[in-house]
Amino acid sequence: MQCTQIQINHHYVGLWFGHDFHPQFPSFAACSKELKECSGHVFVDSVPEFCLPETELIDLSTVDVILISNYHCMMALPYITEHTGFTGTVYATEPTLQIGRLLMEELVNFIERVPKAQSASFWKNKDVQRLLPSPLKDAVEVSTWRRCYSMQEVNSALSKIQLVGYSQKIELFGAVQVTPLSSGYALGSSNWVIQSHYEKVSYVSGSSLLTTHPQPMDQASLKNSDVLILTGLTQIPTANPDGMVGEFCSNLALTVRNGGNVLVPCYPSGVIYDLLECLYQYIDSAGLSNVPFYFISPVANSSLEFSQIFAEWLCHNKQTKVYLPEPPFPHAELIQTNKLKHYPSIHGDFSNDFRQPCVVFTGHPSLRFGDVVHFLELWGKSSLNTVIFTEPDFSYLEALAPYQPLAMKCIYCPIDTRLNFIQVSNLLKEVQPLHVVCPEQYTQPPPTQSHRMDLMIDCQPPAMSYHRAEVLALPFKRRYEKIEIMPELADSLVPIEIKPGISLATVSAVLHTKDNKHVLQPPPRPTQPTSGKKRKRVSDDIPDCKVLKPLLSGSIPVEQFVQTLEKHGFSDIKVEDTAKGHIVLLQEAETLIQIEEDSTHIICDSDEMLRVRLRDLVLKFLQKF
Amino acid sequence: MPEIRVTPLGAGQDVGRSCILVSIAGKNVMLDCGMHMGFNDDRRFPDFSYITQNGRLTDFLDCVIISHFHLDHCGALPYFSEMVGYDGPIYMTPPTQAICPILLEDYRKIAVDKKGEANFFTSQMIKDCMKKVVAVHLHQTVQVDDELEIKAYYAGHVLGAAMFQIKVGSESVVYTGDYNMTPDRHLGAAWIDRCRPNLLITESTYATTIRDSKRCRERDFLKKVHETVERGGKVLIPVFALGRAQELCILLETFWERMNLKAPIYFSTGLTEKANHYYKLFITWTNQKIRKTFVQRNMFEFKHIKAFDRAFADNPGPMVVFATPGMLHAGQSLQIFRKWAGNEKNMVIMPGYCVQGTVGHKILSGQRKLEMEGRQVLEVKMQVEYMSFSAHADAKGIMQLIGQAEPEHVLLVHGEAKKMEFLKQKIEQEFRVNCYMPANGETVTLPTSPSIPVGISLGLLKREMAQGLLPDAKKPRLLQGTLIMKDSNFRLVSSEQALKELGLAEHQLRFTCRVHLHDARKEQETVMRVYSHLKSILKDHCVQHLPDGSVTVESILIQAAAHSEDPGTKVLLVSWTYQDEELGSYLTSLLKKGLPQAPS
């Protein structure tokens, strides 16, 4: 689960989030009907429930915008948009929306197929939970876990999404601009750049540098970030995805050749496209051309169809195919040649077509619901069969626990194409953000491999880390904002070169601010005094003290000043030296001018004409700021 | 004075060979690079020698943008890039990039293989030209260089058609290409946000037409086709392989299905299947309904429409044939037309605009005797029908788009001069903006006054905003600051900060004025009177009486002293700095008038 919130300029930007699905597990027997034991593990018998992103810490009705990174990171969206008072906008790319919809549709469909009357709640009691064995006792925020949403809620949530394209600049309230960039991980997956004119924050989540089907990651646009928030790294940093794919193919072939069946628990989109493509290249050479491949999911057909129409979001090779025009993914050919067949469920057509040995791709990868449950029960007792785990989201041992004892072979080939720590360090060297911010667990080696100092983020300055529900102040101070100077005003400015290459101009202008955009306009011309009929009030003459005069700088050379005075008709001038400067006396006018390095003081009678004349002569020697 | 210059090399008061040069903030952009269907000589292509006499085009043009795949918008591209020579970037959307080379190759074949023209571009040139193309996705901001950026909007006209915004700093131009403001059976409607460009360059094909509802036209079309087929006649519909053809196919397909008709429908060109395939793969560019249902039923898989073979034209009995090209100026549609023209039972339906000089244009303007090659005269007895299915915005649509984008100026291209004149007046009346309609080679120059973006220090901005958000019309509040210009970096900071940054000390200028008052009372009492007097007048100011016996108004200090010679006179010392000049000056003159008589 990922969820980060950023506040810039009083606007909140939420960066979202998946939800953790907590397969409800192990525990004590006897204490309740809710708990069941299986092979020494204790499980909660309940409708599946889901853990949401933190909603207590922030008032979601104050969140203005949610940015979705990829279709795996939006599974909690209906909980947020439908039940929290959130009224902002959600931004996502088209593939993210469409495939996200498919994932939700599948989930809802799976859950609805196995209706259970009751949610288990007794075990959530803190005093009970404390006594349960791990992982039950370690589960967080169990009281906030929710049952699955309905399709109606999904549709309503998705209708709030605004579609965006890569490199599209989206203005938010005139204050910040957000831009999605290809992250290379999945169809339509995005990193987000959030910037004002002077600050840039990059949110890098679920990115991949490997060449699979999606458009490659856009690294160049992440440069010059003040802060780079890094999350969604690979869950299996020690496994090489290429090697895993090879292992997947060879194990699959071995099982089938020995007359066994292969079960691949998977999501209906994503890695499955790559697996099918590998098999497409592999089956003939491995002599598997006669083995049927089944893809069973309520959204199997849609997923396969959708994958073919997102040419713009695919890697270059696949895009080129569309120009021919050919379908970008070879599974079109597998379907045409009847090697791959897809069904909405095991009921109906599938039961007639089903032939063994075969390979079945189906969900849900947690093994807690969906058609996969059926196949595990069907094939679990024979050691000829194999289940191959490719999705990295769930521990395969925990997933299989309730099915034990199991005779079926289990192979674990997690394929996680997201960034590993070597790639992260190369990326950071390339992009060079001023600061890196990341979850706490990336700044230390994994607890099970505490000696692997290479399995953590290594960067300079060290990454700032955060943990769940922590509020972090990002390390930059905003100093400037953009303002537009209207051309008429610009024309009236008089720049003076103060130092070589540096010019100054004093600006006196009217500030207009609308929608967070600031514009400077020329000051209005002095208005004509109103006609005599209207009675003049005393207060009309009072000047507005808010009109500020510029500051002055420089110093006044006494001799030249005296000469200037003489030139302007002053006579009878006397100059006295003081400790800090001079006093110029205009004896006739009873006026005294104290001149020091950084100050001038004119002391005179209330003769305004005289004072103004003297003022203007003094100002000639000074610069205005 | 900065300015935007626009010169049409083609499509100026004309339809055909669209090609418009735009200079904006020192950047030169060429919009479209089309050919003219009505000419077979030099006039077929825009006159590129206008752009530069001796320099290389690549040095002069920053980029080329192609709005959509129709040949009158991209037909001269290989000639321009490979034969005249241009190596810079050419931008277009992915569907245009996919389909454009196919149509170019088709065009080349007709010109070279059928008409035997020499000195035409080759297949290899088309390929080399397409290598210079960079794909632009909808709404993506493409940075051509550090300053020039372009952005594509959906235009609806054909698959992949786009409008383009060209922007440098705060100046921008929008070019619509061809567009359609009403969704049809396979495409959505054009859309643009309120981007307020300095100039909107819009097509004006249907400048004077307000078309009746689409539904009526469709019903009319189906009725005519149906009647002809019923009486055993043949229907020829000349189309371009991509675009209108797909819309009409969808229309006939559903009608045939509903009415259970048996007469065959053919699609002439080998392109059909390929074309439909493009529509399937680029389905995200079609309309909402097709996108929504494509998993269940792909609208571009036709049951009733079959591939045409040349021999079928002589088959007896009714049939409907879609044949290319659309203006009956060459190729298969013209061949079939010649075969069927003599029979009054048959019908030709022209579903789109025909440029001058084409057979299509001639028969539409009522000509019934056509001189063909070899002095042959072809008598047209078949019925000729015109139905506007071409997806251009009508007058209403054009006005609608102008309303959406809110441009400062409008420039019309891609239309006939007379009709443009009418639309120009209408636009100027309704939107109170200037509207231009230059002919080819004529330049329109628009002065612009871009505002200058600078960085304002947050401290200064906040200080200003803290004083209240609403500007008071009577007493405008002035922001005072210093603009520091260093290289191209402009920053507006408070005066204090400017001094500090430059390492300069402030020079304080202070005034002290002596004001003589006739008042025999004690100094403290005089001060009290001054205080209450000022307090009663200066209601909006902070007037204070300090314990040390002085009075302050904001930061202006007033003290009283006895006169050294005259005990009946008191001297008020009013002291202020230059920054308080107005108020200080006002106070001295106010006090000079004396104090009101104290109530006894």
Coordinates of C-alpha atoms in Angstrom, one line a residue, chain A residues 48-389:
Chain A
P48 CA -12.3 -11.2 3.0
E49 CA -11.6 -7.8 4.3
F50 CA -9.2 -5.1 3.1
C51 CA -6.9 -2.7 4.8
L52 CA -7.3 0.9 3.6
P53 CA -4.7 3.7 3.4
E54 CA -4.5 5.8 6.5
T55 CA -7.7 7.9 6.6
E56 CA -7.6 9.0 10.3
L57 CA -4.7 11.3 10.0
I58 CA -6.0 13.5 7.2
D59 CA -9.3 14.9 6.5
L60 CA -10.0 13.6 3.0
S61 CA -12.5 16.3 2.3
T62 CA -9.6 18.8 2.3
V63 CA -7.7 16.8 -0.3
D64 CA -7.9 18.6 -3.7
V65 CA -6.4 16.1 -6.0
I66 CA -5.5 12.4 -6.1
L67 CA -2.8 11.3 -8.6
I68 CA -2.9 7.6 -9.5
S69 CA 0.4 5.9 -10.3
N70 CA -0.7 2.7 -11.8
Y71 CA -3.7 0.3 -11.9
H72 CA -2.4 -1.7 -8.9
C73 CA -2.3 1.5 -6.9
M74 CA -6.0 2.4 -7.2
M75 CA -7.7 -0.5 -5.6
A76 CA -8.8 1.6 -2.6
L77 CA -10.2 4.4 -4.6
P78 CA -14.0 3.5 -4.1
Y79 CA -13.5 3.6 -0.3
I80 CA -12.0 7.1 -0.6
T81 CA -14.3 8.7 -3.2
E82 CA -17.5 7.2 -1.9
H83 CA -17.2 7.3 1.8
T84 CA -14.9 10.0 3.1
G85 CA -16.3 13.3 1.9
F86 CA -13.6 13.6 -0.7
T87 CA -14.8 16.0 -3.4
G88 CA -11.6 16.6 -5.4
T89 CA -10.4 15.4 -8.7
V90 CA -8.7 12.1 -9.5
Y91 CA -6.1 12.0 -12.3
A92 CA -5.1 8.9 -14.1
T93 CA -4.1 7.7 -17.6
E94 CA -6.6 5.9 -19.8
P95 CA -4.9 2.4 -19.5
T96 CA -4.8 2.9 -15.7
L97 CA -8.5 3.6 -15.6
Q98 CA -9.5 0.8 -18.0
I99 CA -7.3 -1.9 -16.5
G100 CA -7.9 -0.7 -13.0
R101 CA -11.6 -1.2 -13.7
L102 CA -10.9 -4.7 -14.9
L103 CA -9.0 -5.6 -11.7
M104 CA -11.8 -4.2 -9.5
E105 CA -14.4 -5.9 -11.6
E106 CA -12.7 -9.2 -11.1
L107 CA -12.3 -8.7 -7.4
V108 CA -15.9 -7.8 -6.9
N109 CA -17.0 -10.7 -9.0
F110 CA -14.8 -13.2 -7.1
I111 CA -16.0 -11.9 -3.7
E112 CA -19.7 -12.0 -4.7
R113 CA -19.4 -15.6 -5.9
V114 CA -18.7 -16.8 -2.4
P115 CA -21.2 -15.0 -0.2
K116 CA -20.6 -15.3 3.5
A117 CA -23.1 -13.9 5.9
Q118 CA -20.8 -12.6 8.5
S119 CA -17.6 -10.7 8.9
A120 CA -15.5 -12.1 11.7
S121 CA -15.1 -9.4 14.4
F122 CA -14.4 -11.2 17.6
W123 CA -10.7 -11.8 16.9
K124 CA -10.3 -8.0 16.3
N125 CA -10.8 -7.3 19.9
K126 CA -7.4 -6.0 21.1
D127 CA -7.3 -8.4 24.0
V128 CA -8.0 -11.4 21.8
Q129 CA -5.8 -10.3 19.0
R130 CA -2.8 -9.8 21.4
L131 CA -3.0 -13.5 22.2
L132 CA -3.2 -14.8 18.7
P133 CA -0.1 -16.2 16.9
S134 CA 1.7 -14.2 14.3
P135 CA 0.9 -12.9 11.7
L136 CA -2.6 -12.3 13.1
K137 CA -1.3 -10.5 16.2
D138 CA 0.8 -8.2 14.1
A139 CA -1.9 -7.2 11.7
V140 CA -2.3 -3.4 11.8
E141 CA -5.4 -1.3 12.1
V142 CA -7.7 -4.3 12.0
S143 CA -10.6 -2.3 13.2
T144 CA -10.5 -0.2 10.0
W145 CA -10.6 -3.2 7.7
R146 CA -13.5 -3.1 5.3
R147 CA -15.4 -5.5 3.2
C148 CA -15.2 -5.3 -0.5
Y149 CA -17.0 -2.5 -2.4
S150 CA -19.8 -3.1 -4.9
M151 CA -19.6 -2.7 -8.7
Q152 CA -21.9 0.3 -8.3
E153 CA -19.3 2.0 -6.0
V154 CA -16.6 1.1 -8.5
N155 CA -18.4 2.8 -11.3
S156 CA -19.1 5.8 -9.3
A157 CA -15.5 6.1 -8.2
L158 CA -14.1 5.7 -11.7
S159 CA -16.5 8.3 -13.1
K160 CA -14.6 10.8 -11.0
I161 CA -11.3 10.1 -12.8
Q162 CA -10.0 12.7 -15.3
L163 CA -8.0 11.2 -18.0
V164 CA -4.5 12.5 -18.7
G165 CA -1.7 11.7 -21.1
Y166 CA 2.0 11.4 -20.5
S167 CA 3.8 14.8 -20.5
Q168 CA 0.5 16.6 -20.2
K169 CA 0.8 19.7 -18.1
I170 CA -2.2 20.0 -15.8
E171 CA -2.6 23.3 -14.0
L172 CA -4.0 23.0 -10.5
F173 CA -5.6 26.1 -9.1
G174 CA -3.0 28.2 -11.0
A175 CA -0.6 27.3 -8.2
V176 CA 1.0 24.1 -9.2
Q177 CA 1.4 22.0 -12.3
V178 CA 1.3 18.2 -12.3
T179 CA 2.6 16.0 -15.1
P180 CA 2.5 12.3 -15.4
L181 CA 5.5 10.6 -16.9
S182 CA 5.9 7.1 -18.1
S183 CA 7.3 4.9 -15.3
G184 CA 7.9 1.8 -17.5
Y185 CA 6.2 -0.6 -15.1
A186 CA 2.8 -1.3 -16.5
L187 CA 0.4 -0.1 -19.2
G188 CA -0.2 3.6 -18.5
S189 CA 1.8 3.6 -15.2
S190 CA 3.0 7.0 -14.2
N191 CA 5.5 8.9 -12.1
W192 CA 4.3 12.4 -11.3
V193 CA 6.1 15.6 -11.3
I194 CA 4.5 18.3 -9.1
Q195 CA 6.0 21.7 -9.7
S196 CA 5.5 25.4 -9.3
H197 CA 7.7 27.8 -11.1
Y198 CA 10.5 27.5 -8.6
E199 CA 10.1 24.1 -6.9
K200 CA 9.9 20.6 -8.3
V201 CA 8.8 17.5 -6.5
S202 CA 8.9 14.1 -8.3
Y203 CA 6.9 11.2 -7.1
V204 CA 8.5 8.0 -8.3
S205 CA 6.4 5.0 -7.6
G206 CA 6.4 1.6 -9.3
S207 CA 8.9 2.2 -11.9
S208 CA 10.8 -0.2 -14.1
L209 CA 14.0 0.1 -16.2
L210 CA 13.5 -3.3 -17.8
T211 CA 12.2 -3.6 -21.4
T212 CA 8.9 -5.4 -21.1
H213 CA 5.7 -4.3 -22.9
P214 CA 5.1 -0.7 -21.5
Q215 CA 6.7 2.5 -22.7
P216 CA 10.1 2.9 -21.2
M217 CA 10.5 5.0 -18.1
D218 CA 11.0 8.7 -18.7
Q219 CA 14.0 9.6 -16.6
A220 CA 15.1 12.8 -18.2
S221 CA 12.0 14.7 -17.0
L222 CA 12.8 13.9 -13.4
K223 CA 16.0 15.9 -13.5
N224 CA 16.3 19.1 -11.4
S225 CA 14.0 17.9 -8.7
D226 CA 14.3 19.5 -5.3
V227 CA 12.7 16.5 -3.8
L228 CA 12.3 13.0 -5.2
I229 CA 9.9 10.8 -3.3
L230 CA 10.8 7.2 -4.0
T231 CA 8.5 4.3 -3.4
G232 CA 7.1 1.1 -4.9
L233 CA 10.5 -0.6 -5.3
T234 CA 10.7 -4.3 -6.1
Q235 CA 9.4 -6.6 -3.3
I236 CA 11.9 -9.3 -4.2
P237 CA 15.2 -7.4 -4.6
T238 CA 17.2 -10.7 -4.9
A239 CA 15.3 -12.2 -7.8
N240 CA 16.2 -11.4 -11.3
P241 CA 13.0 -11.1 -13.4
D242 CA 14.7 -12.5 -16.6
G243 CA 15.9 -15.6 -14.7
M244 CA 12.5 -16.1 -13.1
V245 CA 10.8 -16.1 -16.5
G246 CA 13.3 -18.7 -17.8
E247 CA 12.6 -20.8 -14.7
F248 CA 8.9 -20.4 -15.2
C249 CA 9.0 -21.7 -18.7
S250 CA 11.2 -24.7 -18.0
N251 CA 9.2 -25.8 -14.9
L252 CA 6.0 -25.4 -16.9
A253 CA 7.4 -27.5 -19.8
L254 CA 8.8 -30.2 -17.5
T255 CA 5.4 -30.6 -15.7
V256 CA 3.4 -30.8 -18.9
R257 CA 5.8 -33.2 -20.5
N258 CA 5.4 -35.5 -17.5
G259 CA 1.6 -35.4 -18.0
G260 CA 0.9 -32.9 -15.2
N261 CA -1.1 -29.7 -15.2
V262 CA 0.3 -26.3 -14.4
L263 CA -1.6 -23.7 -12.4
V264 CA -0.5 -20.1 -12.5
P265 CA -2.3 -17.8 -10.0
C266 CA -2.2 -14.4 -11.5
Y267 CA -3.8 -11.0 -11.9
P268 CA -5.7 -10.6 -15.2
S269 CA -3.4 -8.0 -16.6
G270 CA 0.3 -7.1 -16.4
V271 CA 2.9 -9.8 -16.2
I272 CA 0.5 -12.3 -17.8
Y273 CA 1.0 -10.5 -21.1
D274 CA 4.8 -11.0 -20.9
L275 CA 4.4 -14.6 -19.8
L276 CA 2.1 -15.3 -22.8
E277 CA 4.6 -13.7 -25.1
C278 CA 7.5 -15.8 -23.7
L279 CA 5.3 -18.9 -24.1
Y280 CA 4.5 -17.9 -27.6
Q281 CA 8.2 -18.0 -28.5
Y282 CA 8.8 -21.1 -26.4
I283 CA 6.0 -23.6 -27.0
D284 CA 7.1 -24.8 -30.4
S285 CA 10.7 -25.3 -29.5
A286 CA 9.6 -27.0 -26.2
G287 CA 7.2 -29.3 -28.0
L288 CA 4.2 -27.8 -26.2
S289 CA 2.1 -26.9 -29.3
N290 CA -0.7 -29.3 -28.4
V291 CA -1.0 -28.3 -24.8
P292 CA -4.0 -26.0 -24.2
F293 CA -3.5 -22.7 -22.3
Y294 CA -6.5 -21.5 -20.5
F295 CA -7.0 -18.0 -19.1
I296 CA -9.9 -17.9 -16.8
S297 CA -11.2 -14.7 -15.4
P298 CA -14.4 -12.7 -15.6
V299 CA -12.3 -10.0 -17.4
A300 CA -10.0 -12.3 -19.4
N301 CA -11.5 -11.3 -22.7
S302 CA -11.5 -7.6 -22.0
S303 CA -8.0 -7.7 -20.7
L304 CA -6.7 -9.4 -23.8
E305 CA -8.6 -7.0 -26.0
F306 CA -7.7 -3.9 -24.2
S307 CA -4.0 -4.8 -24.3
Q308 CA -4.1 -4.5 -28.1
I309 CA -5.6 -1.0 -28.3
F310 CA -3.2 1.0 -26.1
A311 CA -0.5 1.3 -28.8
E312 CA 0.6 4.7 -27.6
W313 CA 1.4 3.4 -24.2
L314 CA 3.6 0.5 -25.4
C315 CA 7.3 0.1 -25.9
H316 CA 8.7 1.1 -29.3
N317 CA 8.7 -2.4 -30.8
K318 CA 5.1 -3.0 -30.1
Q319 CA 4.1 0.5 -31.4
T320 CA 5.9 -0.3 -34.7
K321 CA 3.7 -3.3 -35.1
V322 CA 0.5 -1.3 -34.9
Y323 CA 1.8 0.8 -37.8
L324 CA 1.9 -2.3 -40.1
P325 CA -1.0 -2.8 -38.9
E326 CA -0.7 -5.8 -36.7
P327 CA -1.8 -6.5 -33.1
P328 CA 1.0 -5.4 -30.8
F329 CA 0.8 -8.5 -28.6
P330 CA 1.3 -12.1 -30.0
H331 CA -1.5 -13.5 -27.8
A332 CA -3.8 -12.4 -30.6
E333 CA -2.2 -15.2 -32.7
L334 CA -2.3 -17.6 -29.8
I335 CA -6.0 -17.0 -29.6
Q336 CA -6.5 -17.3 -33.4
T337 CA -4.7 -20.6 -33.5
N338 CA -6.7 -21.9 -30.6
K339 CA -3.6 -22.4 -28.4
L340 CA -4.9 -19.9 -25.9
K341 CA -8.5 -20.0 -24.8
H342 CA -10.2 -17.6 -22.4
Y343 CA -13.3 -18.1 -20.3
P344 CA -15.1 -15.9 -17.8
S345 CA -15.2 -18.8 -15.3
I346 CA -14.9 -22.5 -14.9
H347 CA -18.6 -22.9 -15.5
G348 CA -20.2 -23.0 -18.9
D349 CA -18.1 -23.4 -22.0
F350 CA -15.0 -24.2 -20.1
S351 CA -16.3 -27.5 -18.7
N352 CA -16.9 -28.8 -22.2
D353 CA -13.6 -27.7 -23.6
F354 CA -11.4 -28.6 -20.7
R355 CA -8.6 -31.0 -21.6
Q356 CA -5.7 -32.2 -19.5
P357 CA -2.8 -31.9 -19.2
C358 CA -3.0 -28.1 -19.6
V359 CA -1.9 -24.8 -18.3
V360 CA -4.3 -22.6 -16.4
F361 CA -3.8 -18.9 -15.7
T362 CA -6.4 -17.7 -13.1
G363 CA -6.8 -15.6 -10.0
H364 CA -6.8 -14.5 -7.4
P365 CA -3.1 -14.7 -6.6
S366 CA -3.8 -14.6 -2.8
L367 CA -5.5 -18.1 -3.3
R368 CA -8.3 -16.9 -1.0
F369 CA -11.0 -16.6 -3.7
G370 CA -11.6 -16.9 -7.4
D371 CA -11.3 -19.9 -9.7
V372 CA -7.8 -20.7 -8.5
V373 CA -9.3 -22.2 -5.3
H374 CA -11.1 -24.8 -7.5
F375 CA -8.0 -25.8 -9.3
L376 CA -5.9 -26.1 -6.2
E377 CA -8.5 -28.5 -4.8
L378 CA -8.7 -30.4 -8.1
W379 CA -5.0 -30.8 -8.7
G380 CA -3.5 -30.5 -5.2
K381 CA -3.4 -34.2 -4.4
S382 CA -1.2 -35.2 -7.3
S383 CA 2.5 -34.6 -7.4
L384 CA 2.4 -34.6 -11.2
N385 CA 0.9 -31.1 -11.1
T386 CA 2.7 -27.9 -10.4
V387 CA 1.6 -24.5 -9.1
I388 CA 3.9 -21.7 -10.2
F389 CA 3.8 -18.4 -8.3

